[in-house]
């Protein structure tokens, strides 16, 4: 059996959104406005309770934190002290609105967002704009959902950084 691999070059817009606030203040603001995702929906789906899972997801916030990783803590292994947390932010129903049209869009949902304080003390969010990552699929339905997601994410991060 021969393997086939294709490769496509895409252009992605990377955003850096700086904040005048402290790292701790920005992190607290983000986590107060974008709640953790209630993962109970996954168990409902496994149990075949699709309507209950959909109802649970519809009651959740438009954006949720799927998970977070303390990347700054990881850098201790390299002898560095940094503040950085990597978030997965999105909405499972939003993801399903895209992946029903192009399953490969699942690779980018939820969106990965980094909150970091650099060596000079500058606090910023960094992320790749959803309209550019999902835009590679050239699907009108996916593009429309990605544009909404782009606006929601930018609004949430800008509010936390302000």
Short mmCIF file of C-alpha atoms in Angstrom, two decimals:
data_model
loop_
_atom_site.label_atom_id
_atom_site.label_comp_id
_atom_site.label_asym_id
_atom_site.label_seq_id
_atom_site.Cartn_x
_atom_site.Cartn_y
_atom_site.Cartn_z
CA UNK A 1 0.00 0.00 0.00
CA UNK A 2 1.53 3.29 -1.03
CA UNK A 3 1.12 6.41 1.06
CA UNK A 4 -0.03 9.59 -0.58
CA UNK A 5 0.66 12.95 0.91
CA UNK A 6 -0.30 16.34 -0.38
CA UNK A 7 0.88 19.70 0.83
CA UNK A 8 -0.73 23.11 0.50
CA UNK A 9 0.75 26.46 1.38
CA UNK A 10 -1.62 28.80 3.19
CA UNK A 11 -1.35 32.32 4.51
CA UNK A 12 -2.30 32.78 8.14
CA UNK A 13 -2.71 36.14 9.86
CA UNK A 14 -1.07 36.07 13.28
CA UNK A 15 -2.40 38.60 15.79
CA UNK A 16 -0.56 40.07 18.78
CA UNK A 17 -2.80 42.08 21.08
CA UNK A 18 -0.78 43.95 23.72
CA UNK A 19 -2.18 45.03 27.06
CA UNK A 20 -1.18 47.82 29.44
CA UNK A 21 -2.40 45.67 32.34
CA UNK A 22 -0.45 43.13 34.34
CA UNK A 23 -0.36 39.50 33.25
CA UNK A 24 -2.35 38.52 36.33
CA UNK A 25 -5.04 41.15 35.65
CA UNK A 26 -5.43 40.12 32.00
CA UNK A 27 -5.58 36.43 32.90
CA UNK A 28 -8.20 37.08 35.60
CA UNK A 29 -10.27 39.21 33.21
CA UNK A 30 -10.19 36.57 30.48
CA UNK A 31 -11.04 33.71 32.82
CA UNK A 32 -13.89 35.75 34.35
CA UNK A 33 -15.44 36.52 30.95
CA UNK A 34 -14.73 33.24 29.13
CA UNK A 35 -15.78 30.38 31.43
CA UNK A 36 -14.46 26.83 31.37
CA UNK A 37 -16.39 24.49 29.10
CA UNK A 38 -18.67 22.02 30.86
CA UNK A 39 -17.37 18.79 29.33
CA UNK A 40 -20.42 16.83 30.56
CA UNK A 41 -21.81 17.10 27.03
CA UNK A 42 -19.26 14.49 25.88
CA UNK A 43 -20.62 11.90 28.32
CA UNK A 44 -24.16 12.65 27.19
CA UNK A 45 -23.14 12.09 23.59
CA UNK A 46 -21.40 8.80 24.49
CA UNK A 47 -24.63 7.71 26.19
CA UNK A 48 -26.65 8.55 23.07
CA UNK A 49 -28.37 11.55 24.70
CA UNK A 50 -27.85 13.92 21.78
CA UNK A 51 -30.73 16.27 22.63
CA UNK A 52 -29.55 16.62 26.24
CA UNK A 53 -25.99 17.30 25.04
CA UNK A 54 -27.22 19.95 22.58
CA UNK A 55 -29.35 21.57 25.31
CA UNK A 56 -26.36 21.70 27.67
CA UNK A 57 -24.15 23.24 24.99
CA UNK A 58 -26.79 25.80 24.03
CA UNK A 59 -26.93 27.01 27.65
CA UNK A 60 -23.17 27.61 27.77
CA UNK A 61 -21.37 30.83 26.94
CA UNK A 62 -20.71 31.74 23.28
CA UNK A 63 -17.00 31.13 23.96
CA UNK A 64 -15.56 28.75 26.53
CA UNK A 65 -12.12 27.64 27.62
CA UNK A 66 -11.78 23.98 26.63
CA UNK A 67 -8.47 23.71 28.46
CA UNK A 68 -5.34 25.58 29.45
CA UNK A 69 -1.66 24.70 29.71
CA UNK A 70 0.88 26.55 31.83
CA UNK A 71 3.60 26.98 29.25
CA UNK A 72 5.50 29.35 31.53
CA UNK A 73 5.79 26.56 34.10
CA UNK A 74 7.09 24.23 31.41
CA UNK A 75 9.93 26.68 30.74
CA UNK A 76 11.25 26.01 34.23
CA UNK A 77 12.70 22.84 32.68
CA UNK A 78 14.90 25.13 30.58
CA UNK A 79 15.88 27.26 33.55
CA UNK A 80 13.62 30.15 32.54
CA UNK A 81 10.97 31.95 34.55
CA UNK A 82 8.19 33.19 32.28
CA UNK A 83 4.47 33.79 32.52
CA UNK A 84 2.60 32.13 29.69
CA UNK A 85 -0.61 30.15 29.46
CA UNK A 86 -1.93 28.53 26.32
CA UNK A 87 -5.74 28.33 26.05
CA UNK A 88 -8.03 26.39 23.75
CA UNK A 89 -11.03 28.68 23.26
CA UNK A 90 -14.16 28.06 21.26
CA UNK A 91 -17.62 26.56 21.25
CA UNK A 92 -18.45 22.94 20.36
CA UNK A 93 -21.62 23.95 18.50
CA UNK A 94 -19.66 26.51 16.48
CA UNK A 95 -17.14 23.79 15.61
CA UNK A 96 -19.95 21.48 14.51
CA UNK A 97 -21.37 24.27 12.32
CA UNK A 98 -18.06 24.23 10.43
CA UNK A 99 -17.08 20.58 10.50
CA UNK A 100 -20.46 19.47 9.13
CA UNK A 101 -19.32 21.13 5.88
CA UNK A 102 -15.58 20.38 6.01
CA UNK A 103 -14.49 17.77 8.55
CA UNK A 104 -10.85 18.87 8.26
CA UNK A 105 -11.81 22.17 9.93
CA UNK A 106 -11.75 20.19 13.20
CA UNK A 107 -7.97 20.58 13.15
CA UNK A 108 -8.36 24.26 14.11
CA UNK A 109 -11.29 24.11 16.52
CA UNK A 110 -11.00 25.18 19.27
CA UNK A 111 -8.71 28.14 18.66
CA UNK A 112 -5.34 28.18 20.39
CA UNK A 113 -4.62 31.46 22.21
CA UNK A 114 -1.44 32.33 24.09
CA UNK A 115 -1.37 34.85 26.93
CA UNK A 116 2.23 35.73 27.72
CA UNK A 117 4.50 38.19 29.39
CA UNK A 118 7.78 38.53 27.51
CA UNK A 119 11.23 39.11 28.97
CA UNK A 120 10.68 42.90 28.76
CA UNK A 121 7.43 42.64 30.75
CA UNK A 122 5.09 43.23 27.80
CA UNK A 123 1.80 41.37 28.25
CA UNK A 124 -0.01 40.20 25.13
CA UNK A 125 -2.37 37.70 23.60
CA UNK A 126 -1.28 35.88 20.45
CA UNK A 127 -3.42 33.82 18.12
CA UNK A 128 -4.00 33.02 14.47
CA UNK A 129 -7.16 34.61 13.08
CA UNK A 130 -9.89 32.05 12.51
CA UNK A 131 -10.87 33.62 9.18
CA UNK A 132 -7.41 32.82 7.83
CA UNK A 133 -6.93 29.34 9.29
CA UNK A 134 -10.41 28.16 8.30
CA UNK A 135 -10.25 30.14 5.06
CA UNK A 136 -7.94 27.55 3.54
CA UNK A 137 -10.96 25.28 3.02
CA UNK A 138 -12.61 27.75 0.61
CA UNK A 139 -16.09 26.89 1.84
CA UNK A 140 -18.70 29.64 2.09
CA UNK A 141 -20.47 28.13 5.12
CA UNK A 142 -17.22 27.58 7.02
CA UNK A 143 -16.04 31.10 6.13
CA UNK A 144 -19.23 32.65 7.54
CA UNK A 145 -18.92 30.78 10.85
CA UNK A 146 -15.20 31.57 11.04
CA UNK A 147 -15.93 35.29 10.56
CA UNK A 148 -18.36 35.22 13.50
CA UNK A 149 -15.84 33.30 15.61
CA UNK A 150 -13.15 35.80 14.64
CA UNK A 151 -15.29 38.70 15.86
CA UNK A 152 -16.25 36.95 19.10
CA UNK A 153 -12.65 36.00 19.91
CA UNK A 154 -11.26 39.45 19.10
CA UNK A 155 -13.95 41.06 21.28
CA UNK A 156 -13.32 38.78 24.26
CA UNK A 157 -9.53 39.19 24.11
CA UNK A 158 -9.68 42.95 23.55
CA UNK A 159 -12.01 43.34 26.55
CA UNK A 160 -9.71 41.29 28.77
CA UNK A 161 -6.64 43.24 27.60
CA UNK A 162 -8.22 46.71 27.98
#
